PDB file of C-alpha atoms in Angstrom:
ATOM      1  CA  MET A   5     120.979  98.236 110.685  1.00 47.00           C
ATOM      2  CA  VAL A   6     117.795  98.944 108.728  1.00 48.00           C
ATOM      3  CA  ASN A   7     117.321 102.226 110.597  1.00 53.00           C
ATOM      4  CA  ASN A   8     120.809 103.307 109.545  1.00 54.00           C
ATOM      5  CA  ALA A   9     119.915 102.954 105.881  1.00 58.00           C
ATOM      6  CA  ARG A  10     118.731 106.043 104.100  1.00 66.00           C
ATOM      7  CA  ILE A  11     115.077 106.357 103.220  1.00 65.00           C
ATOM      8  CA  ALA A  12     115.817 106.134  99.508  1.00 69.00           C
ATOM      9  CA  VAL A  13     117.821 102.956 100.103  1.00 72.00           C
ATOM     10  CA  ARG A  14     115.033 101.481 102.222  1.00 69.00           C
ATOM     11  CA  LEU A  15     112.402 102.309  99.635  1.00 73.00           C
ATOM     12  CA  ALA A  16     114.591 100.937  96.875  1.00 76.00           C
ATOM     13  CA  GLY A  17     115.200  97.795  98.939  1.00 73.00           C
ATOM     14  CA  GLY A  18     111.470  97.341  99.548  1.00 72.00           C
ATOM     15  CA  PHE A  19     110.640  97.751  95.893  1.00 77.00           C
ATOM     16  CA  GLY A  20     113.574  95.496  95.051  1.00 79.00           C
ATOM     17  CA  VAL A  21     112.159  92.710  97.208  1.00 76.00           C
ATOM     18  CA  ILE A  22     108.752  93.123  95.592  1.00 77.00           C
ATOM     19  CA  ILE A  23     110.274  93.092  92.107  1.00 83.00           C
ATOM     20  CA  ALA A  24     112.337  90.022  93.055  1.00 82.00           C
ATOM     21  CA  LEU A  25     109.169  88.217  94.167  1.00 78.00           C
ATOM     22  CA  LEU A  26     107.455  89.181  90.926  1.00 80.00           C
ATOM     23  CA  LEU A  27     110.462  87.963  88.951  1.00 84.00           C
ATOM     24  CA  VAL A  28     110.377  84.656  90.832  1.00 82.00           C
ATOM     25  CA  LEU A  29     106.676  84.425  90.052  1.00 79.00           C
ATOM     26  CA  SER A  30     107.314  85.181  86.370  1.00 82.00           C
ATOM     27  CA  VAL A  31     110.156  82.665  86.096  1.00 84.00           C
ATOM     28  CA  PHE A  32     108.128  79.994  87.878  1.00 80.00           C
ATOM     29  CA  ALA A  33     105.104  80.631  85.669  1.00 80.00           C
ATOM     30  CA  ARG A  34     107.331  80.525  82.580  1.00 82.00           C
ATOM     31  CA  LEU A  35     108.851  77.197  83.630  1.00 83.00           C
ATOM     32  CA  LYS A  36     105.457  75.681  84.325  1.00 78.00           C
ATOM     33  CA  MET A  37     104.135  77.006  81.022  1.00 80.00           C
ATOM     34  CA  GLY A  38     107.093  75.313  79.367  1.00 82.00           C
ATOM     35  CA  THR A  39     106.195  72.070  81.135  1.00 80.00           C
ATOM     36  CA  LEU A  40     102.597  72.343  79.955  1.00 77.00           C
ATOM     37  CA  ALA A  41     103.778  73.136  76.438  1.00 77.00           C
ATOM     38  CA  GLU A  42     106.065  70.096  76.504  1.00 80.00           C
ATOM     39  CA  LEU A  43     103.239  67.838  77.689  1.00 75.00           C
ATOM     40  CA  THR A  44     100.979  69.224  74.972  1.00 79.00           C
ATOM     41  CA  ASN A  45     103.725  68.722  72.408  1.00 79.00           C
ATOM     42  CA  GLN A  46     104.260  65.142  73.588  1.00 78.00           C
ATOM     43  CA  LEU A  47     100.520  64.557  73.402  1.00 74.00           C
ATOM     44  CA  TYR A  48     100.517  65.797  69.810  1.00 74.00           C
ATOM     45  CA  LEU A  49     103.703  64.038  68.701  1.00 76.00           C
ATOM     46  CA  HIS A  50     102.874  60.650  70.172  1.00 80.00           C
ATOM     47  CA  PRO A  51      99.324  59.605  71.154  1.00 81.00           C
ATOM     48  CA  PHE A  52      97.601  62.045  68.800  1.00 84.00           C
ATOM     49  CA  ALA A  53      99.881  61.285  65.851  1.00 84.00           C
ATOM     50  CA  VAL A  54      99.622  57.538  66.520  1.00 84.00           C
ATOM     51  CA  SER A  55      95.821  57.646  66.759  1.00 86.00           C
ATOM     52  CA  THR A  56      95.299  59.719  63.623  1.00 88.00           C
ATOM     53  CA  ASN A  57      97.706  57.629  61.550  1.00 87.00           C
ATOM     54  CA  LEU A  58      96.169  54.402  62.853  1.00 85.00           C
ATOM     55  CA  VAL A  59      92.750  55.619  61.732  1.00 87.00           C
ATOM     56  CA  SER A  60      94.170  56.422  58.295  1.00 89.00           C
ATOM     57  CA  ALA A  61      95.930  53.038  58.157  1.00 86.00           C
ATOM     58  CA  GLU A  62      92.686  51.265  59.084  1.00 85.00           C
ATOM     59  CA  VAL A  63      90.880  53.092  56.292  1.00 88.00           C
ATOM     60  CA  ASP A  64      93.568  51.955  53.846  1.00 86.00           C
ATOM     61  CA  LEU A  65      93.318  48.381  55.169  1.00 84.00           C
ATOM     62  CA  LEU A  66      89.556  48.449  54.635  1.00 84.00           C
ATOM     63  CA  LYS A  67      90.170  49.584  51.061  1.00 85.00           C
ATOM     64  CA  MET A  68      92.646  46.729  50.667  1.00 82.00           C
ATOM     65  CA  GLU A  69      90.080  44.258  52.002  1.00 79.00           C
ATOM     66  CA  LYS A  70      87.456  45.600  49.616  1.00 82.00           C
ATOM     67  CA  GLY A  71      89.934  45.437  46.744  1.00 80.00           C
ATOM     68  CA  PHE A  72      90.700  41.872  47.736  1.00 75.00           C
ATOM     69  CA  ARG A  73      87.034  40.957  47.344  1.00 79.00           C
ATOM     70  CA  ASP A  74      86.918  42.850  44.063  1.00 79.00           C
ATOM     71  CA  ILE A  75      89.762  40.673  42.775  1.00 78.00           C
ATOM     72  CA  VAL A  76      87.783  37.535  43.503  1.00 75.00           C
ATOM     73  CA  LEU A  77      84.614  38.985  41.977  1.00 76.00           C
ATOM     74  CA  SER A  78      86.275  40.604  38.928  1.00 75.00           C
ATOM     75  CA  VAL A  79      84.728  39.618  35.603  1.00 68.00           C
ATOM     76  CA  ASP A  80      87.488  40.738  33.281  1.00 76.00           C
ATOM     77  CA  ALA A  81      91.206  41.443  33.219  1.00 78.00           C
ATOM     78  CA  GLU A  82      90.743  45.211  33.258  1.00 82.00           C
ATOM     79  CA  THR A  83      88.716  45.108  36.488  1.00 80.00           C
ATOM     80  CA  LEU A  84      91.227  42.707  37.982  1.00 78.00           C
ATOM     81  CA  ASP A  85      94.164  44.945  37.130  1.00 82.00           C
ATOM     82  CA  ARG A  86      92.374  48.017  38.496  1.00 85.00           C
ATOM     83  CA  SER A  87      91.600  46.209  41.761  1.00 82.00           C
ATOM     84  CA  ILE A  88      95.223  45.108  42.073  1.00 82.00           C
ATOM     85  CA  ALA A  89      96.396  48.700  41.470  1.00 86.00           C
ATOM     86  CA  ASP A  90      93.964  50.014  44.106  1.00 86.00           C
ATOM     87  CA  ILE A  91      95.233  47.455  46.609  1.00 83.00           C
ATOM     88  CA  ASP A  92      98.859  48.386  45.888  1.00 84.00           C
ATOM     89  CA  GLU A  93      98.071  52.082  46.353  1.00 89.00           C
ATOM     90  CA  SER A  94      96.186  51.474  49.603  1.00 86.00           C
ATOM     91  CA  GLU A  95      98.962  49.193  50.843  1.00 84.00           C
ATOM     92  CA  LYS A  96     101.548  51.870  50.105  1.00 89.00           C
ATOM     93  CA  LYS A  97      99.546  54.458  52.059  1.00 90.00           C
ATOM     94  CA  ALA A  98      98.906  52.052  54.939  1.00 86.00           C
ATOM     95  CA  LYS A  99     102.624  51.292  55.251  1.00 87.00           C
ATOM     96  CA  ALA A 100     103.428  55.023  55.183  1.00 90.00           C
ATOM     97  CA  HIS A 101     101.003  55.632  58.048  1.00 89.00           C
ATOM     98  CA  LEU A 102     102.401  52.666  59.953  1.00 86.00           C
ATOM     99  CA  ASP A 103     105.923  54.050  59.477  1.00 88.00           C
ATOM    100  CA  ILE A 104     104.804  57.262  61.212  1.00 87.00           C
ATOM    101  CA  VAL A 105     103.183  55.190  63.942  1.00 84.00           C
ATOM    102  CA  ALA A 106     106.454  53.300  64.405  1.00 85.00           C
ATOM    103  CA  GLN A 107     108.308  56.609  64.887  1.00 87.00           C
ATOM    104  CA  ARG A 108     105.805  58.027  67.387  1.00 84.00           C
ATOM    105  CA  TYR A 109     104.628  54.883  69.196  1.00 82.00           C
ATOM    106  CA  LEU A 110     105.776  54.784  72.837  1.00 83.00           C
ATOM    107  CA  GLY A 111     104.767  51.183  73.453  1.00 84.00           C
ATOM    108  CA  ASN A 112     106.423  47.873  72.648  1.00 86.00           C
ATOM    109  CA  PRO A 113     107.947  47.945  69.128  1.00 84.00           C
ATOM    110  CA  GLU A 114     107.020  44.270  68.780  1.00 87.00           C
ATOM    111  CA  ASP A 115     103.365  45.327  68.452  1.00 84.00           C
ATOM    112  CA  LEU A 116     104.087  47.039  65.133  1.00 82.00           C
ATOM    113  CA  ALA A 117     106.486  44.312  64.036  1.00 85.00           C
ATOM    114  CA  ALA A 118     103.666  41.766  64.412  1.00 85.00           C
ATOM    115  CA  ILE A 119     101.377  43.895  62.221  1.00 83.00           C
ATOM    116  CA  ARG A 120     104.047  44.173  59.541  1.00 84.00           C
ATOM    117  CA  GLU A 121     104.519  40.401  59.596  1.00 85.00           C
ATOM    118  CA  GLU A 122     100.776  39.888  59.156  1.00 82.00           C
ATOM    119  CA  LEU A 123     100.756  42.327  56.241  1.00 82.00           C
ATOM    120  CA  GLU A 124     103.634  40.505  54.554  1.00 82.00           C
ATOM    121  CA  SER A 125     101.843  37.198  55.115  1.00 81.00           C
ATOM    122  CA  TRP A 126      98.671  38.700  53.703  1.00 79.00           C
ATOM    123  CA  LYS A 127     100.618  39.959  50.693  1.00 80.00           C
ATOM    124  CA  GLY A 128     101.703  36.400  49.898  1.00 81.00           C
ATOM    125  CA  LEU A 129      98.091  35.267  50.255  1.00 79.00           C
ATOM    126  CA  ARG A 130      96.985  38.065  47.961  1.00 79.00           C
ATOM    127  CA  ASN A 131      99.425  36.982  45.274  1.00 80.00           C
ATOM    128  CA  ARG A 132      98.022  33.452  45.458  1.00 82.00           C
ATOM    129  CA  VAL A 133      94.452  34.769  45.141  1.00 78.00           C
ATOM    130  CA  VAL A 134      95.435  36.972  42.194  1.00 78.00           C
ATOM    131  CA  LYS A 135      97.074  34.013  40.508  1.00 81.00           C
ATOM    132  CA  LEU A 136      93.932  31.900  41.004  1.00 80.00           C
ATOM    133  CA  ALA A 137      91.698  34.729  39.789  1.00 76.00           C
ATOM    134  CA  LYS A 138      93.761  35.188  36.637  1.00 78.00           C
ATOM    135  CA  ALA A 139      93.626  31.443  36.048  1.00 78.00           C
ATOM    136  CA  GLY A 140      89.839  31.588  36.253  1.00 76.00           C
ATOM    137  CA  GLN A 141      89.679  29.531  39.429  1.00 79.00           C
ATOM    138  CA  LYS A 142      87.092  31.785  41.084  1.00 74.00           C
ATOM    139  CA  GLU A 143      85.795  29.320  43.630  1.00 78.00           C
ATOM    140  CA  GLU A 144      89.269  28.461  44.936  1.00 81.00           C
ATOM    141  CA  ALA A 145      90.146  32.167  45.100  1.00 74.00           C
ATOM    142  CA  LEU A 146      86.887  32.983  46.922  1.00 77.00           C
ATOM    143  CA  ASP A 147      87.413  30.161  49.406  1.00 79.00           C
ATOM    144  CA  LEU A 148      90.957  31.336  50.112  1.00 76.00           C
ATOM    145  CA  GLN A 149      89.767  34.912  50.534  1.00 72.00           C
ATOM    146  CA  GLN A 150      86.931  34.018  52.899  1.00 74.00           C
ATOM    147  CA  SER A 151      88.930  31.598  55.028  1.00 75.00           C
ATOM    148  CA  GLN A 152      92.494  32.860  55.387  1.00 78.00           C
ATOM    149  CA  ALA A 153      92.345  36.490  54.203  1.00 74.00           C
ATOM    150  CA  ALA A 154      89.415  37.411  56.455  1.00 75.00           C
ATOM    151  CA  ARG A 155      91.158  35.794  59.408  1.00 80.00           C
ATOM    152  CA  GLN A 156      94.358  37.720  58.724  1.00 78.00           C
ATOM    153  CA  PHE A 157      92.478  41.009  58.479  1.00 79.00           C
ATOM    154  CA  ALA A 158      90.789  40.242  61.801  1.00 81.00           C
ATOM    155  CA  THR A 159      94.189  39.513  63.361  1.00 83.00           C
ATOM    156  CA  ILE A 160      95.605  42.776  62.007  1.00 82.00           C
ATOM    157  CA  ASP A 161      92.570  44.652  63.330  1.00 83.00           C
ATOM    158  CA  GLU A 162      93.068  43.138  66.796  1.00 86.00           C
ATOM    159  CA  LYS A 163      96.714  44.171  66.852  1.00 86.00           C
ATOM    160  CA  LEU A 164      95.796  47.675  65.707  1.00 85.00           C
ATOM    161  CA  THR A 165      93.255  47.837  68.528  1.00 86.00           C
ATOM    162  CA  VAL A 166      96.020  47.050  71.041  1.00 87.00           C
ATOM    163  CA  ILE A 167      98.072  49.967  69.739  1.00 85.00           C
ATOM    164  CA  GLU A 168      95.026  52.247  69.727  1.00 85.00           C
ATOM    165  CA  GLU A 169      94.243  51.404  73.340  1.00 87.00           C
ATOM    166  CA  PHE A 170      97.840  52.014  74.371  1.00 86.00           C
ATOM    167  CA  ALA A 171      97.834  55.386  72.566  1.00 85.00           C
ATOM    168  CA  ALA A 172      94.518  56.317  74.210  1.00 85.00           C
ATOM    169  CA  ASN A 173      95.850  55.405  77.659  1.00 88.00           C
ATOM    170  CA  LYS A 174      99.056  57.315  77.009  1.00 84.00           C
ATOM    171  CA  ALA A 175      97.047  60.337  75.868  1.00 82.00           C
ATOM    172  CA  ALA A 176      94.968  60.109  79.037  1.00 85.00           C
ATOM    173  CA  SER A 177      98.144  60.006  81.144  1.00 84.00           C
ATOM    174  CA  PHE A 178      99.530  63.063  79.317  1.00 78.00           C
ATOM    175  CA  VAL A 179      96.253  64.920  79.832  1.00 80.00           C
ATOM    176  CA  GLU A 180      96.204  63.911  83.496  1.00 84.00           C
ATOM    177  CA  GLY A 181      99.796  65.077  83.874  1.00 80.00           C
ATOM    178  CA  ALA A 182      98.990  68.368  82.163  1.00 79.00           C
ATOM    179  CA  GLU A 183      95.968  68.903  84.393  1.00 82.00           C
ATOM    180  CA  GLY A 184      98.006  68.058  87.493  1.00 83.00           C
ATOM    181  CA  THR A 185     100.754  70.430  86.414  1.00 79.00           C
ATOM    182  CA  ALA A 186      98.208  73.148  85.684  1.00 80.00           C
ATOM    183  CA  ASN A 187      96.527  72.712  89.068  1.00 84.00           C
ATOM    184  CA  ASN A 188      99.858  72.731  90.902  1.00 83.00           C
ATOM    185  CA  THR A 189     100.904  75.771  88.901  1.00 81.00           C
ATOM    186  CA  TYR A 190      97.721  77.614  89.839  1.00 83.00           C
ATOM    187  CA  LEU A 191      98.190  76.792  93.520  1.00 85.00           C
ATOM    188  CA  LEU A 192     101.841  77.818  93.568  1.00 81.00           C
ATOM    189  CA  ILE A 193     101.140  80.984  91.583  1.00 81.00           C
ATOM    190  CA  TYR A 194      98.381  81.901  94.039  1.00 84.00           C
ATOM    191  CA  LEU A 195     100.813  81.211  96.884  1.00 84.00           C
ATOM    192  CA  LEU A 196     103.545  83.341  95.311  1.00 79.00           C
ATOM    193  CA  VAL A 197     101.072  86.142  94.599  1.00 82.00           C
ATOM    194  CA  PHE A 198      99.910  85.984  98.222  1.00 85.00           C
ATOM    195  CA  LEU A 199     103.516  86.063  99.440  1.00 81.00           C
ATOM    196  CA  ALA A 200     104.294  88.972  97.114  1.00 78.00           C
ATOM    197  CA  VAL A 201     101.264  90.937  98.314  1.00 82.00           C
ATOM    198  CA  ALA A 202     101.874  90.061 101.975  1.00 84.00           C
ATOM    199  CA  GLY A 203     105.562  90.892 101.625  1.00 78.00           C
ATOM    200  CA  SER A 204     104.691  94.197  99.967  1.00 78.00           C
ATOM    201  CA  VAL A 205     102.293  95.069 102.791  1.00 83.00           C
ATOM    202  CA  VAL A 206     104.844  94.140 105.469  1.00 83.00           C
ATOM    203  CA  ILE A 207     107.650  96.045 103.759  1.00 78.00           C
ATOM    204  CA  ALA A 208     105.440  99.083 103.173  1.00 78.00           C
ATOM    205  CA  THR A 209     104.213  99.006 106.791  1.00 83.00           C
ATOM    206  CA  LEU A 210     107.677  98.657 108.313  1.00 79.00           C
ATOM    207  CA  THR A 211     109.153 101.313 106.045  1.00 76.00           C
ATOM    208  CA  SER A 212     106.263 103.678 106.723  1.00 78.00           C
ATOM    209  CA  ARG A 213     106.504 103.202 110.474  1.00 79.00           C
ATOM    210  CA  SER A 214     110.272 103.636 110.519  1.00 75.00           C
ATOM    211  CA  ILE A 215     109.784 106.973 108.774  1.00 75.00           C
ATOM    212  CA  SER A 216     106.474 108.288 110.117  1.00 78.00           C
ATOM    213  CA  ARG A 217     106.988 107.664 113.850  1.00 78.00           C
ATOM    214  CA  PRO A 218     110.164 109.755 114.286  1.00 74.00           C
ATOM    215  CA  LEU A 219     108.761 112.378 111.906  1.00 77.00           C
ATOM    216  CA  ASN A 220     105.599 112.633 113.999  1.00 82.00           C
ATOM    217  CA  ARG A 221     107.794 113.069 117.074  1.00 76.00           C
ATOM    218  CA  ALA A 222     109.739 115.781 115.263  1.00 76.00           C
ATOM    219  CA  VAL A 223     106.456 117.562 114.454  1.00 81.00           C
ATOM    220  CA  GLU A 224     105.451 117.404 118.135  1.00 82.00           C
ATOM    221  CA  VAL A 225     108.809 118.888 119.116  1.00 77.00           C
ATOM    222  CA  ALA A 226     108.428 121.664 116.548  1.00 79.00           C
ATOM    223  CA  ASN A 227     104.974 122.501 117.919  1.00 85.00           C
ATOM    224  CA  GLN A 228     106.347 122.620 121.486  1.00 80.00           C
ATOM    225  CA  ILE A 229     109.153 124.909 120.381  1.00 77.00           C
ATOM    226  CA  ALA A 230     106.610 127.119 118.606  1.00 80.00           C
ATOM    227  CA  GLU A 231     104.746 127.381 121.940  1.00 80.00           C
ATOM    228  CA  GLY A 232     107.966 128.426 123.678  1.00 77.00           C
ATOM    229  CA  ASP A 233     108.489 125.172 125.562  1.00 76.00           C
ATOM    230  CA  LEU A 234     112.175 124.326 125.548  1.00 74.00           C
ATOM    231  CA  LYS A 235     111.970 121.687 128.287  1.00 76.00           C
ATOM    232  CA  ILE A 236     111.985 118.963 125.690  1.00 74.00           C
ATOM    233  CA  THR A 237     113.810 115.685 125.817  1.00 71.00           C
ATOM    234  CA  LEU A 238     114.304 114.118 122.418  1.00 69.00           C
ATOM    235  CA  PRO A 239     114.530 110.333 122.186  1.00 64.00           C
ATOM    236  CA  SER A 240     117.978 108.926 121.604  1.00 60.00           C
ATOM    237  CA  LEU A 241     117.906 107.480 118.093  1.00 58.00           C
ATOM    238  CA  ASP A 242     120.797 105.329 116.966  1.00 64.00           C
ATOM    239  CA  ARG A 243     120.161 105.889 113.302  1.00 64.00           C
ATOM    240  CA  HIS A 244     122.075 107.704 110.604  1.00 66.00           C
ATOM    241  CA  ASP A 245     119.443 108.260 107.954  1.00 68.00           C
ATOM    242  CA  GLU A 246     117.576 111.439 107.040  1.00 71.00           C
ATOM    243  CA  VAL A 247     115.235 111.082 110.024  1.00 71.00           C
ATOM    244  CA  GLY A 248     118.176 110.635 112.388  1.00 73.00           C
ATOM    245  CA  ASN A 249     119.819 113.727 110.912  1.00 77.00           C
ATOM    246  CA  LEU A 250     116.562 115.663 111.355  1.00 76.00           C
ATOM    247  CA  ILE A 251     116.240 114.661 115.024  1.00 75.00           C
ATOM    248  CA  ALA A 252     119.894 115.540 115.621  1.00 78.00           C
ATOM    249  CA  ALA A 253     119.324 118.952 114.011  1.00 79.00           C
ATOM    250  CA  PHE A 254     116.298 119.498 116.257  1.00 76.00           C
ATOM    251  CA  ASP A 255     118.412 118.594 119.278  1.00 78.00           C
ATOM    252  CA  ARG A 256     121.089 121.126 118.297  1.00 80.00           C
ATOM    253  CA  MET A 257     118.423 123.769 117.730  1.00 80.00           C
ATOM    254  CA  ILE A 258     116.883 123.131 121.166  1.00 80.00           C
ATOM    255  CA  ARG A 259     120.277 123.411 122.883  1.00 80.00           C
ATOM    256  CA  TYR A 260     120.928 126.624 120.968  1.00 78.00           C
ATOM    257  CA  LEU A 261     117.583 128.120 121.968  1.00 79.00           C
ATOM    258  CA  ARG A 262     118.185 127.103 125.584  1.00 79.00           C
ATOM    259  CA  ASP A 263     121.542 128.913 125.510  1.00 77.00           C
ATOM    260  CA  MET A 264     119.859 132.018 124.095  1.00 77.00           C
ATOM    261  CA  ALA A 265     117.112 131.788 126.723  1.00 78.00           C
ATOM    262  CA  GLU A 266     119.730 131.508 129.485  1.00 78.00           C
ATOM    263  CA  VAL A 267     121.531 134.601 128.187  1.00 75.00           C
ATOM    264  CA  ALA A 268     118.239 136.488 128.023  1.00 77.00           C
ATOM    265  CA  GLY A 269     117.487 135.454 131.613  1.00 78.00           C
ATOM    266  CA  ARG A 270     120.867 136.696 132.841  1.00 76.00           C
ATOM    267  CA  ILE A 271     120.356 139.984 131.041  1.00 73.00           C
ATOM    268  CA  ALA A 272     116.924 140.292 132.629  1.00 74.00           C
ATOM    269  CA  ALA A 273     118.631 139.704 136.011  1.00 75.00           C
ATOM    270  CA  LYS A 274     120.943 142.671 135.245  1.00 70.00           C
ATOM    271  CA  ASP A 275     123.899 140.391 134.644  1.00 70.00           C
ATOM    272  CA  LEU A 276     125.680 141.922 131.691  1.00 67.00           C
ATOM    273  CA  THR A 277     128.679 139.658 132.021  1.00 69.00           C
ATOM    274  CA  ALA A 278     126.949 137.065 129.877  1.00 69.00           C
ATOM    275  CA  ARG A 279     128.585 136.512 126.551  1.00 71.00           C
ATOM    276  CA  VAL A 280     127.193 135.011 123.345  1.00 71.00           C
ATOM    277  CA  GLN A 281     129.367 133.372 120.724  1.00 71.00           C
ATOM    278  CA  PRO A 282     127.485 133.378 117.392  1.00 74.00           C
ATOM    279  CA  HIS A 283     127.706 130.094 115.549  1.00 72.00           C
ATOM    280  CA  SER A 284     128.267 131.794 112.203  1.00 73.00           C
ATOM    281  CA  THR A 285     127.813 135.053 110.365  1.00 75.00           C
ATOM    282  CA  HIS A 286     124.321 133.818 109.486  1.00 76.00           C
ATOM    283  CA  ASP A 287     123.408 133.369 113.179  1.00 74.00           C
ATOM    284  CA  VAL A 288     120.850 136.190 113.307  1.00 75.00           C
ATOM    285  CA  LEU A 289     119.733 135.579 116.886  1.00 73.00           C
ATOM    286  CA  GLY A 290     123.247 135.042 118.238  1.00 74.00           C
ATOM    287  CA  ASN A 291     124.597 138.132 116.494  1.00 78.00           C
ATOM    288  CA  ALA A 292     121.611 140.165 117.713  1.00 78.00           C
ATOM    289  CA  PHE A 293     122.155 139.047 121.327  1.00 71.00           C
ATOM    290  CA  ALA A 294     125.877 139.763 121.103  1.00 74.00           C
ATOM    291  CA  THR A 295     125.222 143.234 119.662  1.00 78.00           C
ATOM    292  CA  MET A 296     122.550 143.913 122.279  1.00 76.00           C
ATOM    293  CA  ILE A 297     124.870 142.942 125.144  1.00 74.00           C
ATOM    294  CA  ASP A 298     127.647 145.149 123.735  1.00 75.00           C
ATOM    295  CA  ASN A 299     125.258 148.077 123.269  1.00 78.00           C
ATOM    296  CA  LEU A 300     123.851 147.650 126.774  1.00 75.00           C
ATOM    297  CA  GLY A 301     127.379 147.560 128.197  1.00 73.00           C
ATOM    298  CA  ARG A 302     128.341 150.766 126.410  1.00 78.00           C
ATOM    299  CA  MET A 303     125.072 152.415 127.371  1.00 80.00           C
ATOM    300  CA  ILE A 304     125.538 151.569 131.042  1.00 75.00           C
ATOM    301  CA  ALA A 305     129.139 152.778 130.915  1.00 74.00           C
ATOM    302  CA  GLU A 306     127.985 156.081 129.414  1.00 77.00           C
ATOM    303  CA  ILE A 307     125.256 156.372 132.049  1.00 77.00           C
ATOM    304  CA  GLN A 308     127.768 155.724 134.816  1.00 77.00           C
ATOM    305  CA  GLU A 309     130.116 158.301 133.346  1.00 78.00           C
ATOM    306  CA  SER A 310     127.302 160.837 133.103  1.00 79.00           C
ATOM    307  CA  ALA A 311     126.289 160.038 136.675  1.00 76.00           C
ATOM    308  CA  ASN A 312     129.836 160.642 137.845  1.00 77.00           C
ATOM    309  CA  VAL A 313     129.891 163.992 136.046  1.00 76.00           C
ATOM    310  CA  VAL A 314     126.582 164.946 137.607  1.00 75.00           C
ATOM    311  CA  ALA A 315     127.781 163.850 141.039  1.00 74.00           C
ATOM    312  CA  SER A 316     130.923 165.952 140.640  1.00 78.00           C
ATOM    313  CA  SER A 317     128.873 168.951 139.564  1.00 75.00           C
ATOM    314  CA  VAL A 318     126.534 168.502 142.477  1.00 72.00           C
ATOM    315  CA  GLY A 319     129.516 168.373 144.847  1.00 73.00           C
ATOM    316  CA  GLU A 320     130.886 171.584 143.435  1.00 75.00           C
ATOM    317  CA  ILE A 321     127.486 173.268 143.730  1.00 76.00           C
ATOM    318  CA  LEU A 322     127.161 172.129 147.344  1.00 74.00           C
ATOM    319  CA  ALA A 323     130.625 173.480 148.151  1.00 73.00           C
ATOM    320  CA  THR A 324     129.836 176.812 146.544  1.00 75.00           C
ATOM    321  CA  THR A 325     126.508 176.999 148.317  1.00 75.00           C
ATOM    322  CA  THR A 326     128.204 176.265 151.634  1.00 75.00           C
ATOM    323  CA  GLN A 327     130.730 179.041 151.067  1.00 74.00           C
ATOM    324  CA  LEU A 328     127.988 181.508 150.152  1.00 71.00           C
ATOM    325  CA  ALA A 329     126.028 180.605 153.229  1.00 70.00           C
ATOM    326  CA  ALA A 330     129.084 181.099 155.432  1.00 70.00           C
ATOM    327  CA  GLY A 331     129.760 184.517 153.883  1.00 66.00           C
ATOM    328  CA  ILE A 332     126.214 185.671 154.437  1.00 70.00           C
ATOM    329  CA  ALA A 333     126.327 184.543 158.047  1.00 63.00           C
ATOM    330  CA  GLU A 334     129.411 186.642 158.709  1.00 59.00           C
TER     331      GLU A 334
END
């Protein structure tokens, strides 16, 4: 079936297969690149965003803890009010960062809920300390800050550490997944490239052989014909492409030349009954042979006619000579 396809179709089919393999390779690479991009995006949206906002929240909590100590150690109302304002600002920022963490955190939501509860509990403790500080009860405020507030900050820090560790582990899993996807992508791309190259070589080899072998045989036949050898047997090719048409044309040409050679042999054997039927008005050799046979026939007829005339004349001369001889003898 392949041999029946035209050369242009075969070449187009070969290139089509190669292009199809390259398209498969491109689509596969694009899909895997999308997977890597998604993993990178997930890494940025979740573990990275959680980690960075946790760091910012911890900084704000440290500022709140420092402001808490400043409240206890404040010497006047202005310093106290400024410390309270700083704590409120830091608390607002810390809650904003924790809100982002809550949106991006992939772990147990109860982890963040526990931190929020501790912050609310700490806020009540802060109000008590502020009230004591404003009332001038420094020692009571300091004792409350050192005992309960420090413990609450430590608890909050522990819970933040749990979230940080989860985010770090999740980031590691995303990175591991990205690396695994990248490695698998490389291997499969190498495999597809190898298949594309191997397929190209196979297609090129098969196409080249299907074209070159019969063409080489046709060249051999042409060389034999050029040497005058018409005892050639062409292989039977069941193909309908350009090469098959070429071999068929060679076969017709050989049969034609054999017919002409047979006619020439009969003429050489003095057989002028041979007849040549030109294939067309453009059949130079056939027309030449036909004209030559006709001319030879006419020439021989004229020679025979002349010979008959000569024979008749000779007969008349012999008769006359005989009569003259008889007269002389008398």
